[in-house]
Amino acid sequence: MFVLGLRLPTIHPPPTHWASPLSFLEEGDFWWKSVKRVFYDIETELVHASTQQLPYLNLYTEMLQTGKTSTHDHQVLQGVNQQFHYKEDVIQFFSERYWPKVEKS
């Protein structure tokens, strides 16, 4: 198999408990044969995201319009978390549903 001009060894089927998309390629196949592009209207997507109250909407908007991601920019994420109180929302969500209640004595 060739990927970006490099010859890679044949990838054998994975163990039955997990699967990787590349594990199903055979010798001579190219990884981009399985990539599908889905075209959609960015403005329609942003309206839908806004009506669904998607968290990090400003970062999502920037990503769709420019391609720039902030998923590993800790300063940006901390600023957005503080501005919109996302950390408190997550703590409250898990406290109400999953974390055991601790009785105060």
PDB file of C-alpha atoms in Angstrom:
ATOM      1  CA  MET A   1       0.000   0.000   0.000  1.00  0.00           C
ATOM      2  CA  PHE A   2       1.244   3.517  -0.760  1.00  0.00           C
ATOM      3  CA  VAL A   3       0.414   6.500   1.436  1.00  0.00           C
ATOM      4  CA  LEU A   4       1.935   9.845   0.516  1.00  0.00           C
ATOM      5  CA  GLY A   5       4.619   8.095  -1.484  1.00  0.00           C
ATOM      6  CA  LEU A   6       5.565   5.657   1.276  1.00  0.00           C
ATOM      7  CA  ARG A   7       5.139   1.942   0.943  1.00  0.00           C
ATOM      8  CA  LEU A   8       3.466   0.537   4.026  1.00  0.00           C
ATOM      9  CA  PRO A   9       3.244  -3.103   5.024  1.00  0.00           C
ATOM     10  CA  THR A  10       0.001  -4.958   4.557  1.00  0.00           C
ATOM     11  CA  ILE A  11      -2.283  -4.302   7.501  1.00  0.00           C
ATOM     12  CA  HIS A  12      -3.793  -7.457   8.869  1.00  0.00           C
ATOM     13  CA  PRO A  13      -7.317  -7.684  10.301  1.00  0.00           C
ATOM     14  CA  PRO A  14      -7.524  -6.361  13.863  1.00  0.00           C
ATOM     15  CA  PRO A  15      -8.582  -8.361  16.903  1.00  0.00           C
ATOM     16  CA  THR A  16     -12.319  -8.899  17.061  1.00  0.00           C
ATOM     17  CA  HIS A  17     -12.837  -6.469  19.947  1.00  0.00           C
ATOM     18  CA  TRP A  18     -11.757  -3.368  17.998  1.00  0.00           C
ATOM     19  CA  ALA A  19     -11.540  -2.124  14.467  1.00  0.00           C
ATOM     20  CA  SER A  20      -9.552   0.562  12.732  1.00  0.00           C
ATOM     21  CA  PRO A  21     -10.668   1.999   9.390  1.00  0.00           C
ATOM     22  CA  LEU A  22      -7.187   1.356   7.967  1.00  0.00           C
ATOM     23  CA  SER A  23      -7.236  -2.284   9.024  1.00  0.00           C
ATOM     24  CA  PHE A  24      -9.669  -3.136   6.237  1.00  0.00           C
ATOM     25  CA  LEU A  25      -7.510  -1.800   3.417  1.00  0.00           C
ATOM     26  CA  GLU A  26      -5.862  -4.371   1.266  1.00  0.00           C
ATOM     27  CA  GLU A  27      -2.539  -4.252  -0.532  1.00  0.00           C
ATOM     28  CA  GLY A  28      -2.704  -1.624  -3.246  1.00  0.00           C
ATOM     29  CA  ASP A  29      -5.666   0.273  -1.777  1.00  0.00           C
ATOM     30  CA  PHE A  30      -5.378   3.935  -0.961  1.00  0.00           C
ATOM     31  CA  TRP A  31      -6.737   5.360   2.298  1.00  0.00           C
ATOM     32  CA  TRP A  32      -8.498   8.245   0.533  1.00  0.00           C
ATOM     33  CA  LYS A  33     -10.780   5.850  -1.341  1.00  0.00           C
ATOM     34  CA  SER A  34     -12.845   5.511   1.834  1.00  0.00           C
ATOM     35  CA  VAL A  35     -12.971   9.243   2.613  1.00  0.00           C
ATOM     36  CA  LYS A  36     -16.301  10.812   1.770  1.00  0.00           C
ATOM     37  CA  ARG A  37     -16.999  14.510   1.509  1.00  0.00           C
ATOM     38  CA  VAL A  38     -20.309  15.787   2.705  1.00  0.00           C
ATOM     39  CA  PHE A  39     -21.197  19.208   1.389  1.00  0.00           C
ATOM     40  CA  TYR A  40     -23.471  21.377   3.496  1.00  0.00           C
ATOM     41  CA  ASP A  41     -24.359  25.000   3.951  1.00  0.00           C
ATOM     42  CA  ILE A  42     -22.292  26.530   6.756  1.00  0.00           C
ATOM     43  CA  GLU A  43     -24.846  29.210   7.580  1.00  0.00           C
ATOM     44  CA  THR A  44     -27.629  26.611   7.897  1.00  0.00           C
ATOM     45  CA  GLU A  45     -25.386  24.513  10.145  1.00  0.00           C
ATOM     46  CA  LEU A  46     -24.638  27.520  12.357  1.00  0.00           C
ATOM     47  CA  VAL A  47     -28.337  28.387  12.677  1.00  0.00           C
ATOM     48  CA  HIS A  48     -29.048  24.772  13.666  1.00  0.00           C
ATOM     49  CA  ALA A  49     -26.173  24.776  16.182  1.00  0.00           C
ATOM     50  CA  SER A  50     -27.444  28.026  17.677  1.00  0.00           C
ATOM     51  CA  THR A  51     -31.027  26.784  18.047  1.00  0.00           C
ATOM     52  CA  GLN A  52     -29.723  23.607  19.717  1.00  0.00           C
ATOM     53  CA  GLN A  53     -27.651  25.778  22.099  1.00  0.00           C
ATOM     54  CA  LEU A  54     -24.442  24.021  21.157  1.00  0.00           C
ATOM     55  CA  PRO A  55     -21.698  24.760  23.693  1.00  0.00           C
ATOM     56  CA  TYR A  56     -18.579  26.500  22.394  1.00  0.00           C
ATOM     57  CA  LEU A  57     -20.644  27.999  19.580  1.00  0.00           C
ATOM     58  CA  ASN A  58     -18.154  30.797  18.924  1.00  0.00           C
ATOM     59  CA  LEU A  59     -15.313  28.281  18.510  1.00  0.00           C
ATOM     60  CA  TYR A  60     -17.505  26.065  16.305  1.00  0.00           C
ATOM     61  CA  THR A  61     -18.365  29.085  14.150  1.00  0.00           C
ATOM     62  CA  GLU A  62     -14.695  29.986  13.756  1.00  0.00           C
ATOM     63  CA  MET A  63     -13.836  26.390  12.870  1.00  0.00           C
ATOM     64  CA  LEU A  64     -16.508  26.172  10.167  1.00  0.00           C
ATOM     65  CA  GLN A  65     -15.663  29.545   8.662  1.00  0.00           C
ATOM     66  CA  THR A  66     -11.861  29.438   8.801  1.00  0.00           C
ATOM     67  CA  GLY A  67     -10.863  25.833   9.485  1.00  0.00           C
ATOM     68  CA  LYS A  68      -8.971  26.945  12.620  1.00  0.00           C
ATOM     69  CA  THR A  69      -9.508  24.675  15.607  1.00  0.00           C
ATOM     70  CA  SER A  70      -8.976  25.483  19.277  1.00  0.00           C
ATOM     71  CA  THR A  71      -9.323  22.003  20.714  1.00  0.00           C
ATOM     72  CA  HIS A  72      -5.807  22.046  22.200  1.00  0.00           C
ATOM     73  CA  ASP A  73      -5.527  25.754  23.032  1.00  0.00           C
ATOM     74  CA  HIS A  74      -5.899  25.637  26.811  1.00  0.00           C
ATOM     75  CA  GLN A  75      -5.935  29.408  27.283  1.00  0.00           C
ATOM     76  CA  VAL A  76      -8.768  29.891  24.799  1.00  0.00           C
ATOM     77  CA  LEU A  77     -10.749  26.986  26.249  1.00  0.00           C
ATOM     78  CA  GLN A  78     -10.311  28.219  29.828  1.00  0.00           C
ATOM     79  CA  GLY A  79     -11.498  31.670  28.814  1.00  0.00           C
ATOM     80  CA  VAL A  80     -14.599  30.287  27.108  1.00  0.00           C
ATOM     81  CA  ASN A  81     -15.283  27.932  30.038  1.00  0.00           C
ATOM     82  CA  GLN A  82     -15.139  30.860  32.465  1.00  0.00           C
ATOM     83  CA  GLN A  83     -17.203  33.154  30.260  1.00  0.00           C
ATOM     84  CA  PHE A  84     -20.046  30.669  29.780  1.00  0.00           C
ATOM     85  CA  HIS A  85     -19.657  28.681  33.067  1.00  0.00           C
ATOM     86  CA  TYR A  86     -19.255  25.379  31.203  1.00  0.00           C
ATOM     87  CA  LYS A  87     -17.171  23.794  33.974  1.00  0.00           C
ATOM     88  CA  GLU A  88     -19.878  24.481  36.549  1.00  0.00           C
ATOM     89  CA  ASP A  89     -22.523  23.088  34.183  1.00  0.00           C
ATOM     90  CA  VAL A  90     -20.579  19.834  33.745  1.00  0.00           C
ATOM     91  CA  ILE A  91     -19.988  19.478  37.493  1.00  0.00           C
ATOM     92  CA  GLN A  92     -23.687  20.057  38.180  1.00  0.00           C
ATOM     93  CA  PHE A  93     -24.738  17.598  35.457  1.00  0.00           C
ATOM     94  CA  PHE A  94     -22.557  14.788  36.785  1.00  0.00           C
ATOM     95  CA  SER A  95     -23.351  15.583  40.409  1.00  0.00           C
ATOM     96  CA  GLU A  96     -27.073  15.257  39.749  1.00  0.00           C
ATOM     97  CA  ARG A  97     -26.874  12.107  37.660  1.00  0.00           C
ATOM     98  CA  TYR A  98     -23.760  10.040  38.310  1.00  0.00           C
ATOM     99  CA  TRP A  99     -21.647  11.057  41.281  1.00  0.00           C
ATOM    100  CA  PRO A 100     -22.714   9.586  44.586  1.00  0.00           C
ATOM    101  CA  LYS A 101     -24.360  11.908  47.028  1.00  0.00           C
ATOM    102  CA  VAL A 102     -22.232  12.690  50.032  1.00  0.00           C
ATOM    103  CA  GLU A 103     -24.141  13.448  53.197  1.00  0.00           C
ATOM    104  CA  LYS A 104     -22.711  16.225  55.317  1.00  0.00           C
ATOM    105  CA  SER A 105     -22.472  15.496  59.014  1.00  0.00           C
TER     106      SER A 105
END
